[in-house]
Amino acid sequence: GLSLESYCRKHEIAVTGDNVPPPMSSFRATGFPAELLREVHLAGFSAPTPIQAQSWPIAMQGRDIVAIAKTGSGKTLGYLIPGFMHLKKKHNNPRLGPTILVLSPTRELATQIQDEANKFGKSSRISCTCLYGGAPKGPQLKDIDRGVDIVVATPGRLNDIMEMRRITLHQVSYLVLDEADRMLDMGFEPQIRKIVKEVPSRRQTLMYTATWPKEVRKIAADLLVDPVQVNIGNADE
Ligand code: ADP
Ligand code: MG
């Protein structure tokens, strides 16, 4: 196979951080549970995408990560699968609140993330719900009460539900800011900061973004601790 160096060069993977683990260039190298690998195989995926190959080992070490990669590069499973592994270790009671919180800019994207979580998390018996605006709160509150491992939410609706005191985030230990650049463009920074205040500081934080402007750098510096930065294809360097 390819040497590590040529794998990174070929896929334009650049990393910044101490003792960064090598990318997992094949599914076999991941050590994921067999049922999950079967799911991946059934989906027709032949190899991890570069962002997955490099973010999986970092995320599974429990480290904070900033991943910069363009749309369509497979970022969702880049954070979801390590999230499934994280859940397995926690054994939290979902009725006491979610363990994983994913913030996403739009209803459409949040729904796609939930679909991916349900599809690939089925074998791990993961439960997931989606909170977004422009829809009645009733069913969303019901899902929260029933208990879920993963909440995927737009910042506006999650804030509303927090203000109603209908969700608690004290069990969240894996926080994902997906499409961070878009969330900031849409003006969600105040809501994001309010939400993060309710998440314990003992947590793992993962930020995924397509671009890396100074507003995103600023919020990354405030919310992440000693992150490893992964940049694919010199995306917006
Ligand atoms: P991004 O968040 O970077 O825009 P997505 O996570 O939405 O990208 O993934 C884009 C598409 O690629 C999805 O349809 C997803 O199911 C698919 N995909 C994810 N991982 C792989 C893989 N390893 N091989 C092939 N396709 C993949
Ligand atoms: Mg995405």
PDB file of C-alpha atoms and ligand atoms in Angstrom:
ATOM      1  CA  GLY A   1       0.000   0.000   0.000  1.00  0.00           C
ATOM      2  CA  LEU A   2       0.827   3.662  -0.018  1.00  0.00           C
ATOM      3  CA  SER A   3       3.219   4.986   2.563  1.00  0.00           C
ATOM      4  CA  LEU A   4       1.729   7.352   5.098  1.00  0.00           C
ATOM      5  CA  GLU A   5       3.446  10.310   3.557  1.00  0.00           C
ATOM      6  CA  SER A   6       2.278   9.577   0.044  1.00  0.00           C
ATOM      7  CA  TYR A   7      -1.274   8.895   1.280  1.00  0.00           C
ATOM      8  CA  CYS A   8      -1.355  12.351   2.865  1.00  0.00           C
ATOM      9  CA  ARG A   9       0.203  13.994  -0.173  1.00  0.00           C
ATOM     10  CA  LYS A  10      -2.122  12.251  -2.603  1.00  0.00           C
ATOM     11  CA  HIS A  11      -5.207  13.291  -0.625  1.00  0.00           C
ATOM     12  CA  GLU A  12      -3.855  16.722   0.293  1.00  0.00           C
ATOM     13  CA  ILE A  13      -4.169  16.126   4.039  1.00  0.00           C
ATOM     14  CA  ALA A  14      -2.447  18.714   6.195  1.00  0.00           C
ATOM     15  CA  VAL A  15      -2.493  18.513  10.001  1.00  0.00           C
ATOM     16  CA  THR A  16      -1.381  20.822  12.790  1.00  0.00           C
ATOM     17  CA  GLY A  17      -0.970  19.568  16.356  1.00  0.00           C
ATOM     18  CA  ASP A  18       1.170  17.392  18.603  1.00  0.00           C
ATOM     19  CA  ASN A  19       1.490  13.641  18.089  1.00  0.00           C
ATOM     20  CA  VAL A  20      -1.227  13.440  15.456  1.00  0.00           C
ATOM     21  CA  PRO A  21      -2.144   9.798  14.796  1.00  0.00           C
ATOM     22  CA  PRO A  22      -1.791   8.548  11.209  1.00  0.00           C
ATOM     23  CA  PRO A  23      -4.868   8.427   8.977  1.00  0.00           C
ATOM     24  CA  MET A  24      -6.888   5.222   8.758  1.00  0.00           C
ATOM     25  CA  SER A  25      -6.714   4.704   5.036  1.00  0.00           C
ATOM     26  CA  SER A  26      -8.948   1.621   4.931  1.00  0.00           C
ATOM     27  CA  PHE A  27     -12.078   0.517   6.765  1.00  0.00           C
ATOM     28  CA  ARG A  28     -10.178  -2.535   7.986  1.00  0.00           C
ATOM     29  CA  ALA A  29      -7.730  -0.242   9.781  1.00  0.00           C
ATOM     30  CA  THR A  30     -10.487   1.466  11.785  1.00  0.00           C
ATOM     31  CA  GLY A  31     -11.317  -1.383  14.127  1.00  0.00           C
ATOM     32  CA  PHE A  32     -14.978  -0.376  13.972  1.00  0.00           C
ATOM     33  CA  PRO A  33     -17.471  -3.064  15.078  1.00  0.00           C
ATOM     34  CA  ALA A  34     -18.303  -5.639  12.405  1.00  0.00           C
ATOM     35  CA  GLU A  35     -21.989  -4.647  12.239  1.00  0.00           C
ATOM     36  CA  LEU A  36     -21.022  -1.068  11.517  1.00  0.00           C
ATOM     37  CA  LEU A  37     -18.513  -2.117   8.850  1.00  0.00           C
ATOM     38  CA  ARG A  38     -21.262  -4.192   7.316  1.00  0.00           C
ATOM     39  CA  GLU A  39     -23.511  -1.126   7.171  1.00  0.00           C
ATOM     40  CA  VAL A  40     -20.728   0.851   5.489  1.00  0.00           C
ATOM     41  CA  HIS A  41     -20.174  -1.961   2.990  1.00  0.00           C
ATOM     42  CA  LEU A  42     -23.906  -2.128   2.214  1.00  0.00           C
ATOM     43  CA  ALA A  43     -23.847   1.622   1.554  1.00  0.00           C
ATOM     44  CA  GLY A  44     -21.291   0.882  -1.162  1.00  0.00           C
ATOM     45  CA  PHE A  45     -18.404   2.764   0.430  1.00  0.00           C
ATOM     46  CA  SER A  46     -15.050   1.288  -0.566  1.00  0.00           C
ATOM     47  CA  ALA A  47     -12.706   3.428   1.532  1.00  0.00           C
ATOM     48  CA  PRO A  48     -12.868   6.236   4.078  1.00  0.00           C
ATOM     49  CA  THR A  49     -12.803   9.699   2.557  1.00  0.00           C
ATOM     50  CA  PRO A  50      -9.637  11.666   3.454  1.00  0.00           C
ATOM     51  CA  ILE A  51     -11.399  13.734   6.114  1.00  0.00           C
ATOM     52  CA  GLN A  52     -12.756  10.535   7.682  1.00  0.00           C
ATOM     53  CA  ALA A  53      -9.394   8.747   7.463  1.00  0.00           C
ATOM     54  CA  GLN A  54      -7.698  11.582   9.334  1.00  0.00           C
ATOM     55  CA  SER A  55     -10.407  12.699  11.757  1.00  0.00           C
ATOM     56  CA  TRP A  56     -11.414   9.243  13.022  1.00  0.00           C
ATOM     57  CA  PRO A  57      -8.193   8.403  14.866  1.00  0.00           C
ATOM     58  CA  ILE A  58      -7.943  11.930  16.299  1.00  0.00           C
ATOM     59  CA  ALA A  59     -11.576  11.993  17.424  1.00  0.00           C
ATOM     60  CA  MET A  60     -11.288   8.489  18.902  1.00  0.00           C
ATOM     61  CA  GLN A  61      -8.363   9.679  21.031  1.00  0.00           C
ATOM     62  CA  GLY A  62     -10.878  12.035  22.629  1.00  0.00           C
ATOM     63  CA  ARG A  63      -9.176  15.151  21.303  1.00  0.00           C
ATOM     64  CA  ASP A  64     -10.747  18.369  20.091  1.00  0.00           C
ATOM     65  CA  ILE A  65     -10.600  18.826  16.353  1.00  0.00           C
ATOM     66  CA  VAL A  66     -11.096  21.508  13.738  1.00  0.00           C
ATOM     67  CA  ALA A  67     -11.700  19.969  10.338  1.00  0.00           C
ATOM     68  CA  ILE A  68     -11.692  22.106   7.235  1.00  0.00           C
ATOM     69  CA  ALA A  69     -12.932  20.331   4.140  1.00  0.00           C
ATOM     70  CA  LYS A  70     -15.249  21.171   1.311  1.00  0.00           C
ATOM     71  CA  THR A  71     -18.889  20.155   1.020  1.00  0.00           C
ATOM     72  CA  GLY A  72     -19.498  16.563  -0.020  1.00  0.00           C
ATOM     73  CA  SER A  73     -16.302  15.216   1.523  1.00  0.00           C
ATOM     74  CA  GLY A  74     -17.997  12.952   4.074  1.00  0.00           C
ATOM     75  CA  LYS A  75     -17.686  15.113   7.158  1.00  0.00           C
ATOM     76  CA  THR A  76     -20.903  13.783   8.744  1.00  0.00           C
ATOM     77  CA  LEU A  77     -19.594  10.258   9.319  1.00  0.00           C
ATOM     78  CA  GLY A  78     -16.258  11.871  10.196  1.00  0.00           C
ATOM     79  CA  TYR A  79     -17.784  12.936  13.506  1.00  0.00           C
ATOM     80  CA  LEU A  80     -20.750  10.546  13.840  1.00  0.00           C
ATOM     81  CA  ILE A  81     -18.865   7.257  13.973  1.00  0.00           C
ATOM     82  CA  PRO A  82     -16.396   8.363  16.684  1.00  0.00           C
ATOM     83  CA  GLY A  83     -19.517   9.688  18.426  1.00  0.00           C
ATOM     84  CA  PHE A  84     -21.031   6.187  18.365  1.00  0.00           C
ATOM     85  CA  MET A  85     -17.827   4.827  19.951  1.00  0.00           C
ATOM     86  CA  HIS A  86     -17.942   7.603  22.553  1.00  0.00           C
ATOM     87  CA  LEU A  87     -21.548   6.680  23.428  1.00  0.00           C
ATOM     88  CA  LYS A  88     -20.599   3.053  23.945  1.00  0.00           C
ATOM     89  CA  LYS A  89     -18.097   4.022  26.615  1.00  0.00           C
ATOM     90  CA  LYS A  90     -20.456   6.373  28.451  1.00  0.00           C
ATOM     91  CA  HIS A  91     -23.469   4.196  29.246  1.00  0.00           C
ATOM     92  CA  ASN A  92     -25.489   7.340  29.982  1.00  0.00           C
ATOM     93  CA  ASN A  93     -29.220   7.214  30.555  1.00  0.00           C
ATOM     94  CA  PRO A  94     -30.713   9.082  27.579  1.00  0.00           C
ATOM     95  CA  ARG A  95     -33.693  10.101  29.702  1.00  0.00           C
ATOM     96  CA  LEU A  96     -31.334  12.368  31.645  1.00  0.00           C
ATOM     97  CA  GLY A  97     -30.413  14.195  28.449  1.00  0.00           C
ATOM     98  CA  PRO A  98     -28.399  13.634  25.278  1.00  0.00           C
ATOM     99  CA  THR A  99     -24.716  12.657  25.361  1.00  0.00           C
ATOM    100  CA  ILE A 100     -24.012  14.002  21.892  1.00  0.00           C
ATOM    101  CA  LEU A 101     -25.110  17.390  20.627  1.00  0.00           C
ATOM    102  CA  VAL A 102     -24.675  18.374  16.986  1.00  0.00           C
ATOM    103  CA  LEU A 103     -25.398  21.964  16.000  1.00  0.00           C
ATOM    104  CA  SER A 104     -26.289  22.495  12.369  1.00  0.00           C
ATOM    105  CA  PRO A 105     -27.314  25.658  10.488  1.00  0.00           C
ATOM    106  CA  THR A 106     -30.543  24.496   8.791  1.00  0.00           C
ATOM    107  CA  ARG A 107     -33.457  22.156   9.148  1.00  0.00           C
ATOM    108  CA  GLU A 108     -32.519  20.440   5.895  1.00  0.00           C
ATOM    109  CA  LEU A 109     -28.943  19.719   6.985  1.00  0.00           C
ATOM    110  CA  ALA A 110     -30.039  18.700  10.472  1.00  0.00           C
ATOM    111  CA  THR A 111     -32.461  16.201   8.970  1.00  0.00           C
ATOM    112  CA  GLN A 112     -29.741  14.761   6.727  1.00  0.00           C
ATOM    113  CA  ILE A 113     -27.467  14.296   9.739  1.00  0.00           C
ATOM    114  CA  GLN A 114     -30.255  12.540  11.629  1.00  0.00           C
ATOM    115  CA  ASP A 115     -30.854  10.229   8.652  1.00  0.00           C
ATOM    116  CA  GLU A 116     -27.155   9.356   8.546  1.00  0.00           C
ATOM    117  CA  ALA A 117     -27.109   8.771  12.324  1.00  0.00           C
ATOM    118  CA  ASN A 118     -30.139   6.492  12.121  1.00  0.00           C
ATOM    119  CA  LYS A 119     -28.770   4.546   9.170  1.00  0.00           C
ATOM    120  CA  PHE A 120     -25.262   3.966  10.497  1.00  0.00           C
ATOM    121  CA  GLY A 121     -26.164   3.963  14.192  1.00  0.00           C
ATOM    122  CA  LYS A 122     -28.840   1.309  13.913  1.00  0.00           C
ATOM    123  CA  SER A 123     -26.476  -1.566  14.655  1.00  0.00           C
ATOM    124  CA  SER A 124     -25.178   0.355  17.684  1.00  0.00           C
ATOM    125  CA  ARG A 125     -28.803   0.980  18.835  1.00  0.00           C
ATOM    126  CA  ILE A 126     -28.324   4.718  18.816  1.00  0.00           C
ATOM    127  CA  SER A 127     -31.339   6.986  19.238  1.00  0.00           C
ATOM    128  CA  CYS A 128     -31.341  10.406  17.656  1.00  0.00           C
ATOM    129  CA  THR A 129     -33.728  13.304  17.257  1.00  0.00           C
ATOM    130  CA  CYS A 130     -33.760  16.541  15.399  1.00  0.00           C
ATOM    131  CA  LEU A 131     -34.806  19.982  16.729  1.00  0.00           C
ATOM    132  CA  TYR A 132     -35.448  22.749  14.222  1.00  0.00           C
ATOM    133  CA  GLY A 133     -37.674  25.759  13.762  1.00  0.00           C
ATOM    134  CA  GLY A 134     -40.663  26.171  11.490  1.00  0.00           C
ATOM    135  CA  ALA A 135     -42.259  23.032  12.930  1.00  0.00           C
ATOM    136  CA  PRO A 136     -44.398  22.459  16.025  1.00  0.00           C
ATOM    137  CA  LYS A 137     -42.476  21.927  19.256  1.00  0.00           C
ATOM    138  CA  GLY A 138     -44.782  19.221  20.615  1.00  0.00           C
ATOM    139  CA  PRO A 139     -43.312  16.183  18.872  1.00  0.00           C
ATOM    140  CA  GLN A 140     -39.765  17.443  19.452  1.00  0.00           C
ATOM    141  CA  LEU A 141     -40.399  17.847  23.185  1.00  0.00           C
ATOM    142  CA  LYS A 142     -41.908  14.379  23.279  1.00  0.00           C
ATOM    143  CA  ASP A 143     -38.740  12.883  21.773  1.00  0.00           C
ATOM    144  CA  ILE A 144     -36.606  14.703  24.322  1.00  0.00           C
ATOM    145  CA  ASP A 145     -38.779  13.384  27.165  1.00  0.00           C
ATOM    146  CA  ARG A 146     -38.620   9.856  25.815  1.00  0.00           C
ATOM    147  CA  GLY A 147     -34.821  10.180  25.841  1.00  0.00           C
ATOM    148  CA  VAL A 148     -32.256  10.235  23.038  1.00  0.00           C
ATOM    149  CA  ASP A 149     -28.508   9.715  22.821  1.00  0.00           C
ATOM    150  CA  ILE A 150     -27.994  12.269  20.064  1.00  0.00           C
ATOM    151  CA  VAL A 151     -29.673  15.622  19.513  1.00  0.00           C
ATOM    152  CA  VAL A 152     -29.132  17.343  16.187  1.00  0.00           C
ATOM    153  CA  ALA A 153     -30.375  20.912  16.430  1.00  0.00           C
ATOM    154  CA  THR A 154     -30.432  24.291  14.801  1.00  0.00           C
ATOM    155  CA  PRO A 155     -29.207  26.868  17.347  1.00  0.00           C
ATOM    156  CA  GLY A 156     -32.423  28.931  17.300  1.00  0.00           C
ATOM    157  CA  ARG A 157     -34.828  26.120  18.148  1.00  0.00           C
ATOM    158  CA  LEU A 158     -32.521  24.574  20.722  1.00  0.00           C
ATOM    159  CA  ASN A 159     -32.302  27.959  22.449  1.00  0.00           C
ATOM    160  CA  ASP A 160     -36.080  28.247  22.531  1.00  0.00           C
ATOM    161  CA  ILE A 161     -36.386  24.801  24.093  1.00  0.00           C
ATOM    162  CA  MET A 162     -33.643  25.612  26.608  1.00  0.00           C
ATOM    163  CA  GLU A 163     -35.495  28.770  27.603  1.00  0.00           C
ATOM    164  CA  MET A 164     -38.617  26.660  28.184  1.00  0.00           C
ATOM    165  CA  ARG A 165     -36.425  24.475  30.449  1.00  0.00           C
ATOM    166  CA  ARG A 166     -37.469  21.404  28.525  1.00  0.00           C
ATOM    167  CA  ILE A 167     -34.003  20.026  27.821  1.00  0.00           C
ATOM    168  CA  THR A 168     -30.897  19.570  29.906  1.00  0.00           C
ATOM    169  CA  LEU A 169     -27.428  19.496  28.394  1.00  0.00           C
ATOM    170  CA  HIS A 170     -25.512  18.538  31.539  1.00  0.00           C
ATOM    171  CA  GLN A 171     -24.813  15.063  30.160  1.00  0.00           C
ATOM    172  CA  VAL A 172     -23.394  16.275  26.849  1.00  0.00           C
ATOM    173  CA  SER A 173     -19.747  15.251  26.532  1.00  0.00           C
ATOM    174  CA  TYR A 174     -19.377  15.255  22.733  1.00  0.00           C
ATOM    175  CA  LEU A 175     -20.246  18.533  21.051  1.00  0.00           C
ATOM    176  CA  VAL A 176     -20.150  19.040  17.281  1.00  0.00           C
ATOM    177  CA  LEU A 177     -20.384  22.362  15.486  1.00  0.00           C
ATOM    178  CA  ASP A 178     -21.149  21.334  11.923  1.00  0.00           C
ATOM    179  CA  GLU A 179     -20.902  23.874   9.117  1.00  0.00           C
ATOM    180  CA  ALA A 180     -19.570  26.368  11.638  1.00  0.00           C
ATOM    181  CA  ASP A 181     -18.911  28.975   8.960  1.00  0.00           C
ATOM    182  CA  ARG A 182     -22.518  28.869   7.763  1.00  0.00           C
ATOM    183  CA  MET A 183     -23.912  29.042  11.286  1.00  0.00           C
ATOM    184  CA  LEU A 184     -21.905  32.207  11.895  1.00  0.00           C
ATOM    185  CA  ASP A 185     -22.927  33.667   8.509  1.00  0.00           C
ATOM    186  CA  MET A 186     -26.534  33.115   9.528  1.00  0.00           C
ATOM    187  CA  GLY A 187     -26.018  35.090  12.734  1.00  0.00           C
ATOM    188  CA  PHE A 188     -26.233  32.175  15.178  1.00  0.00           C
ATOM    189  CA  GLU A 189     -23.168  33.101  17.197  1.00  0.00           C
ATOM    190  CA  PRO A 190     -25.085  34.417  20.276  1.00  0.00           C
ATOM    191  CA  GLN A 191     -27.259  31.291  20.390  1.00  0.00           C
ATOM    192  CA  ILE A 192     -24.248  29.020  19.959  1.00  0.00           C
ATOM    193  CA  ARG A 193     -22.471  30.711  22.841  1.00  0.00           C
ATOM    194  CA  LYS A 194     -25.541  30.421  25.086  1.00  0.00           C
ATOM    195  CA  ILE A 195     -25.874  26.735  24.259  1.00  0.00           C
ATOM    196  CA  VAL A 196     -22.222  25.989  24.895  1.00  0.00           C
ATOM    197  CA  LYS A 197     -22.487  27.645  28.331  1.00  0.00           C
ATOM    198  CA  GLU A 198     -24.941  24.881  29.279  1.00  0.00           C
ATOM    199  CA  VAL A 199     -22.599  22.113  28.136  1.00  0.00           C
ATOM    200  CA  PRO A 200     -20.063  20.945  30.734  1.00  0.00           C
ATOM    201  CA  SER A 201     -16.532  22.115  30.026  1.00  0.00           C
ATOM    202  CA  ARG A 202     -15.308  18.539  30.424  1.00  0.00           C
ATOM    203  CA  ARG A 203     -16.244  17.575  26.915  1.00  0.00           C
ATOM    204  CA  GLN A 204     -14.841  16.826  23.506  1.00  0.00           C
ATOM    205  CA  THR A 205     -15.553  19.524  20.932  1.00  0.00           C
ATOM    206  CA  LEU A 206     -15.390  18.994  17.183  1.00  0.00           C
ATOM    207  CA  MET A 207     -15.782  21.759  14.647  1.00  0.00           C
ATOM    208  CA  TYR A 208     -16.389  21.103  10.966  1.00  0.00           C
ATOM    209  CA  THR A 209     -16.281  23.896   8.453  1.00  0.00           C
ATOM    210  CA  ALA A 210     -15.819  24.394   4.725  1.00  0.00           C
ATOM    211  CA  THR A 211     -13.986  27.705   5.125  1.00  0.00           C
ATOM    212  CA  TRP A 212     -11.666  29.148   7.768  1.00  0.00           C
ATOM    213  CA  PRO A 213     -12.241  32.909   8.063  1.00  0.00           C
ATOM    214  CA  LYS A 214     -11.296  34.882  11.151  1.00  0.00           C
ATOM    215  CA  GLU A 215     -14.783  34.705  12.747  1.00  0.00           C
ATOM    216  CA  VAL A 216     -14.578  30.906  12.693  1.00  0.00           C
ATOM    217  CA  ARG A 217     -11.006  30.971  14.046  1.00  0.00           C
ATOM    218  CA  LYS A 218     -12.175  33.191  16.880  1.00  0.00           C
ATOM    219  CA  ILE A 219     -15.019  30.939  18.015  1.00  0.00           C
ATOM    220  CA  ALA A 220     -12.776  27.879  17.623  1.00  0.00           C
ATOM    221  CA  ALA A 221     -10.191  29.535  19.881  1.00  0.00           C
ATOM    222  CA  ASP A 222     -12.903  30.235  22.469  1.00  0.00           C
ATOM    223  CA  LEU A 223     -14.681  26.875  22.469  1.00  0.00           C
ATOM    224  CA  LEU A 224     -12.028  24.250  21.684  1.00  0.00           C
ATOM    225  CA  VAL A 225      -9.114  23.136  23.814  1.00  0.00           C
ATOM    226  CA  ASP A 226      -5.815  22.450  22.114  1.00  0.00           C
ATOM    227  CA  PRO A 227      -7.475  21.208  18.917  1.00  0.00           C
ATOM    228  CA  VAL A 228      -5.797  19.237  16.185  1.00  0.00           C
ATOM    229  CA  GLN A 229      -6.436  21.000  12.914  1.00  0.00           C
ATOM    230  CA  VAL A 230      -7.069  18.927   9.808  1.00  0.00           C
ATOM    231  CA  ASN A 231      -7.162  20.601   6.448  1.00  0.00           C
ATOM    232  CA  ILE A 232      -8.108  18.733   3.281  1.00  0.00           C
ATOM    233  CA  GLY A 233      -7.213  19.963  -0.183  1.00  0.00           C
ATOM    234  CA  ASN A 234      -5.887  23.248   1.167  1.00  0.00           C
ATOM    235  CA  ALA A 235      -9.511  24.238   1.715  1.00  0.00           C
ATOM    236  CA  ASP A 236      -9.414  27.957   2.349  1.00  0.00           C
ATOM    237  CA  GLU A 237      -5.960  28.168   3.840  1.00  0.00           C
TER     238      GLU A 237
HETATM  239  P1  ADP B   1     -20.111  16.913   3.877  1.00  0.00           P
HETATM  240  O1  ADP B   1     -20.702  16.992   5.243  1.00  0.00           O
HETATM  241  O2  ADP B   1     -18.619  16.976   3.872  1.00  0.00           O
HETATM  242  O3  ADP B   1     -20.718  17.887   2.924  1.00  0.00           O
HETATM  243  P2  ADP B   1     -21.511  14.389   3.779  1.00  0.00           P
HETATM  244  O4  ADP B   1     -21.117  13.852   5.097  1.00  0.00           O
HETATM  245  O5  ADP B   1     -22.872  14.951   3.653  1.00  0.00           O
HETATM  246  O6  ADP B   1     -20.438  15.469   3.285  1.00  0.00           O
HETATM  247  O7  ADP B   1     -21.269  13.217   2.699  1.00  0.00           O
HETATM  248  C1  ADP B   1     -21.551  13.384   1.345  1.00  0.00           C
HETATM  249  C2  ADP B   1     -22.036  12.057   0.753  1.00  0.00           C
HETATM  250  O8  ADP B   1     -20.970  11.108   0.739  1.00  0.00           O
HETATM  251  C3  ADP B   1     -23.146  11.416   1.546  1.00  0.00           C
HETATM  252  O9  ADP B   1     -24.107  10.918   0.657  1.00  0.00           O
HETATM  253  C4  ADP B   1     -22.465  10.284   2.286  1.00  0.00           C
HETATM  254  O10 ADP B   1     -23.343   9.222   2.585  1.00  0.00           O
HETATM  255  C5  ADP B   1     -21.395   9.871   1.317  1.00  0.00           C
HETATM  256  N1  ADP B   1     -20.220   9.233   1.961  1.00  0.00           N
HETATM  257  C6  ADP B   1     -19.807   9.398   3.238  1.00  0.00           C
HETATM  258  N2  ADP B   1     -18.702   8.663   3.469  1.00  0.00           N
HETATM  259  C7  ADP B   1     -18.390   8.036   2.320  1.00  0.00           C
HETATM  260  C8  ADP B   1     -17.347   7.114   1.923  1.00  0.00           C
HETATM  261  N3  ADP B   1     -16.401   6.745   2.780  1.00  0.00           N
HETATM  262  N4  ADP B   1     -17.346   6.659   0.648  1.00  0.00           N
HETATM  263  C9  ADP B   1     -18.307   7.059  -0.218  1.00  0.00           C
HETATM  264  N5  ADP B   1     -19.316   7.912   0.082  1.00  0.00           N
HETATM  265  C10 ADP B   1     -19.364   8.400   1.333  1.00  0.00           C
HETATM  266 MG    MG B   2     -21.942  18.352   6.176  1.00  0.00          MG
END
